[in-house]
Amino acid sequence: MDDQTDQTRKPRADALRNRERVLEAAKAVFNAGGPEASLEAVAKRAGVGIGTLYRHFPTREDLFEAVYRREVEQLSELAEQLKTTKDPVDALRRWLRSGVEFVATKKGMVAALALAVQSGSELHAFSFERLTTAIGSLLHRAVAAGEMRADISPEDLLRAFFGMCYMHDQPGWQSSVLRMLDVFVDGLRVQPTAGAKARVAKPAKPAAKRKR
Amino acid sequence: MDDQTDQTRKPRADALRNRERVLEAAKAVFNAGGPEASLEAVAKRAGVGIGTLYRHFPTREDLFEAVYRREVEQLSELAEQLKTTKDPVDALRRWLRSGVEFVATKKGMVAALALAVQSGSELHAFSFERLTTAIGSLLHRAVAAGEMRADISPEDLLRAFFGMCYMHDQPGWQSSVLRMLDVFVDGLRVQPTAGAKARVAKPAKPAAKRKR
DNA sequence: CGAAGATACGGAGGCACCCTCCGTTTAACA
DNA sequence: TGTTAAACGGAGGGTGCCTCCGTATCTTCG
């Protein structure tokens, strides 16, 4: 699978090797020491000079991106699979739960993304877009089926989910977030009784016919 | 030796003055440059040496604490006032909304608290305890009145609230969080109808005594 | 008031990290 | 095997953290 139809020189072997080494080292170091860990430590662990690290990944965020892009994609693909689930509400619920588990496993990711959010980096743009799409497709199904209220955007939901997971370094966070997500999904359901009571929020989305 | 708890010498005037100056400078610098701003910048702005700053506030968190303790207290007191509101659910909702506004105003606070959480500092312990109590008293009223489910702890709620607000640097975060909070409170309400028919989702909850 | 302590001040200095720049090395290609 | 562009590595200048200690200032008491 090498269509190097380009007339460009083949990339040097040592460059590729070093890039890979740095990535591996970064994954290890970030997982151990958080996303603020020293880049010089990463370089040392990778057995390359600091200059090499910076040539491959000019900014810290570039490194994050290379490390975590794949993980975000996994989470996004899971949504795709869940779209085949019968009950759309259940699908959304499952995705959110899987998200929690995901965060629990790859602890580095959330912190990195949180950093990325603040710096407005490329990783943020990519992840946000990708996950919004994922969550959006699940949400939309549920709304279309008349099972969920239509005035909540995927961005809203993602933000809430993400925020909750951000507290992931307190003891017992995981079960806490799971409980909260249940409350959340309950709140998202179309509620005949609650509808009678004064609902303050106004629908931001015009479409979506609620049957029932 | 001598007991230093009761018969202490009057604190020196310059010490008090400098302490105050540092606090004021810190507030300004943190608000402008975020909670990671340089402490040496704070010292410079306060017109004191870096050594003086560190003597008064040995760690960054100590400084945060002195700056933000009052703000946390305000938020906590608001809960006290709201306890006189008739509708307990409404009281909780209002508190959460006020919290959002609060965060919008004192942008430094959330970031500082988020940092404090990660470092397990004193500020975190204090704030968490205080806000948990505040939110707990509101929550408890609603539960006692039979208006809200009883399987959610104040800690859960605080975590969720806080997490949502943590995304406070994206455009439109405020209205988004407000929407989410409404969903949330809806989910917290005791739902007679939803309990009967919904809940189709496979209850794969390992540990959660749902009263329903 | 003036001296004697006690207390606080300030910033130099050692350390870690960030990031850039450029002389040296090395892989790819002819 | 020689040429050459690409990649390497780490020295170095900058910033921030925090400690330490000689000096300055305040309080107290004779």
mmCIF file with all atom_site columns, C-alpha atoms in Angstrom, chain A residues 191 194 197-200, chain B residues 82-97 135 137-149 157 181-191:
data_model
loop_
_atom_site.group_PDB
_atom_site.id
_atom_site.type_symbol
_atom_site.label_atom_id
_atom_site.label_alt_id
_atom_site.label_comp_id
_atom_site.label_asym_id
_atom_site.label_entity_id
_atom_site.label_seq_id
_atom_site.pdbx_PDB_ins_code
_atom_site.Cartn_x
_atom_site.Cartn_y
_atom_site.Cartn_z
_atom_site.occupancy
_atom_site.B_iso_or_equiv
_atom_site.pdbx_formal_charge
_atom_site.auth_seq_id
_atom_site.auth_comp_id
_atom_site.auth_asym_id
_atom_site.auth_atom_id
_atom_site.pdbx_PDB_model_num
ATOM 1  C CA . GLN A 1 191 ? -42.472 14.561 30.011 1.00 0.00 ? 191 GLN A CA 1
ATOM 2  C CA . ALA A 1 194 ? -43.851 18.488 33.251 1.00 0.00 ? 194 ALA A CA 1
ATOM 3  C CA . LYS A 1 197 ? -45.949 23.138 34.353 1.00 0.00 ? 197 LYS A CA 1
ATOM 4  C CA . ALA A 1 198 ? -44.325 26.332 33.279 1.00 0.00 ? 198 ALA A CA 1
ATOM 5  C CA . ARG A 1 199 ? -41.366 25.393 31.159 1.00 0.00 ? 199 ARG A CA 1
ATOM 6  C CA . VAL A 1 200 ? -38.985 28.268 31.071 1.00 0.00 ? 200 VAL A CA 1
ATOM 7  C CA . LEU B 1 82  ? -33.325 30.737 49.381 1.00 0.00 ? 82  LEU B CA 1
ATOM 8  C CA . LYS B 1 83  ? -34.425 28.310 52.026 1.00 0.00 ? 83  LYS B CA 1
ATOM 9  C CA . THR B 1 84  ? -37.278 30.643 52.788 1.00 0.00 ? 84  THR B CA 1
ATOM 10 C CA . THR B 1 85  ? -38.646 30.283 49.293 1.00 0.00 ? 85  THR B CA 1
ATOM 11 C CA . LYS B 1 86  ? -41.919 28.448 49.168 1.00 0.00 ? 86  LYS B CA 1
ATOM 12 C CA . ASP B 1 87  ? -41.339 25.931 46.422 1.00 0.00 ? 87  ASP B CA 1
ATOM 13 C CA . PRO B 1 88  ? -38.259 23.880 47.291 1.00 0.00 ? 88  PRO B CA 1
ATOM 14 C CA . VAL B 1 89  ? -37.646 22.797 43.724 1.00 0.00 ? 89  VAL B CA 1
ATOM 15 C CA . ASP B 1 90  ? -37.776 26.351 42.611 1.00 0.00 ? 90  ASP B CA 1
ATOM 16 C CA . ALA B 1 91  ? -35.330 27.291 45.328 1.00 0.00 ? 91  ALA B CA 1
ATOM 17 C CA . LEU B 1 92  ? -32.826 24.772 44.108 1.00 0.00 ? 92  LEU B CA 1
ATOM 18 C CA . ARG B 1 93  ? -33.287 25.862 40.554 1.00 0.00 ? 93  ARG B CA 1
ATOM 19 C CA . ARG B 1 94  ? -32.715 29.456 41.499 1.00 0.00 ? 94  ARG B CA 1
ATOM 20 C CA . TRP B 1 95  ? -29.606 28.671 43.405 1.00 0.00 ? 95  TRP B CA 1
ATOM 21 C CA . LEU B 1 96  ? -28.136 26.848 40.463 1.00 0.00 ? 96  LEU B CA 1
ATOM 22 C CA . ARG B 1 97  ? -28.956 29.724 38.190 1.00 0.00 ? 97  ARG B CA 1
ATOM 23 C CA . ILE B 1 135 ? -26.726 22.554 48.021 1.00 0.00 ? 135 ILE B CA 1
ATOM 24 C CA . SER B 1 137 ? -29.930 21.870 52.476 1.00 0.00 ? 137 SER B CA 1
ATOM 25 C CA . LEU B 1 138 ? -31.824 22.883 49.373 1.00 0.00 ? 138 LEU B CA 1
ATOM 26 C CA . LEU B 1 139 ? -31.870 19.398 48.013 1.00 0.00 ? 139 LEU B CA 1
ATOM 27 C CA . HIS B 1 140 ? -32.999 17.934 51.253 1.00 0.00 ? 140 HIS B CA 1
ATOM 28 C CA . ARG B 1 141 ? -35.984 20.204 51.477 1.00 0.00 ? 141 ARG B CA 1
ATOM 29 C CA . ALA B 1 142 ? -37.152 19.150 48.074 1.00 0.00 ? 142 ALA B CA 1
ATOM 30 C CA . VAL B 1 143 ? -36.714 15.500 48.857 1.00 0.00 ? 143 VAL B CA 1
ATOM 31 C CA . ALA B 1 144 ? -38.512 15.820 52.177 1.00 0.00 ? 144 ALA B CA 1
ATOM 32 C CA . ALA B 1 145 ? -41.385 17.509 50.397 1.00 0.00 ? 145 ALA B CA 1
ATOM 33 C CA . GLY B 1 146 ? -41.648 14.505 48.134 1.00 0.00 ? 146 GLY B CA 1
ATOM 34 C CA . GLU B 1 147 ? -40.785 16.539 45.092 1.00 0.00 ? 147 GLU B CA 1
ATOM 35 C CA . MET B 1 148 ? -37.460 15.052 44.264 1.00 0.00 ? 148 MET B CA 1
ATOM 36 C CA . ARG B 1 149 ? -35.892 11.653 44.125 1.00 0.00 ? 149 ARG B CA 1
ATOM 37 C CA . LEU B 1 157 ? -25.176 17.513 42.314 1.00 0.00 ? 157 LEU B CA 1
ATOM 38 C CA . LEU B 1 181 ? -29.572 22.777 34.467 1.00 0.00 ? 181 LEU B CA 1
ATOM 39 C CA . ASP B 1 182 ? -33.239 22.856 33.598 1.00 0.00 ? 182 ASP B CA 1
ATOM 40 C CA . VAL B 1 183 ? -32.972 19.423 32.127 1.00 0.00 ? 183 VAL B CA 1
ATOM 41 C CA . PHE B 1 184 ? -31.203 18.382 35.215 1.00 0.00 ? 184 PHE B CA 1
ATOM 42 C CA . VAL B 1 185 ? -33.752 19.637 37.649 1.00 0.00 ? 185 VAL B CA 1
ATOM 43 C CA . ASP B 1 186 ? -36.444 18.030 35.563 1.00 0.00 ? 186 ASP B CA 1
ATOM 44 C CA . GLY B 1 187 ? -34.604 14.773 35.845 1.00 0.00 ? 187 GLY B CA 1
ATOM 45 C CA . LEU B 1 188 ? -34.376 15.170 39.560 1.00 0.00 ? 188 LEU B CA 1
ATOM 46 C CA . ARG B 1 189 ? -38.078 15.512 40.030 1.00 0.00 ? 189 ARG B CA 1
ATOM 47 C CA . VAL B 1 190 ? -40.073 12.576 41.136 1.00 0.00 ? 190 VAL B CA 1
ATOM 48 C CA . GLN B 1 191 ? -41.721 11.372 38.008 1.00 0.00 ? 191 GLN B CA 1
#
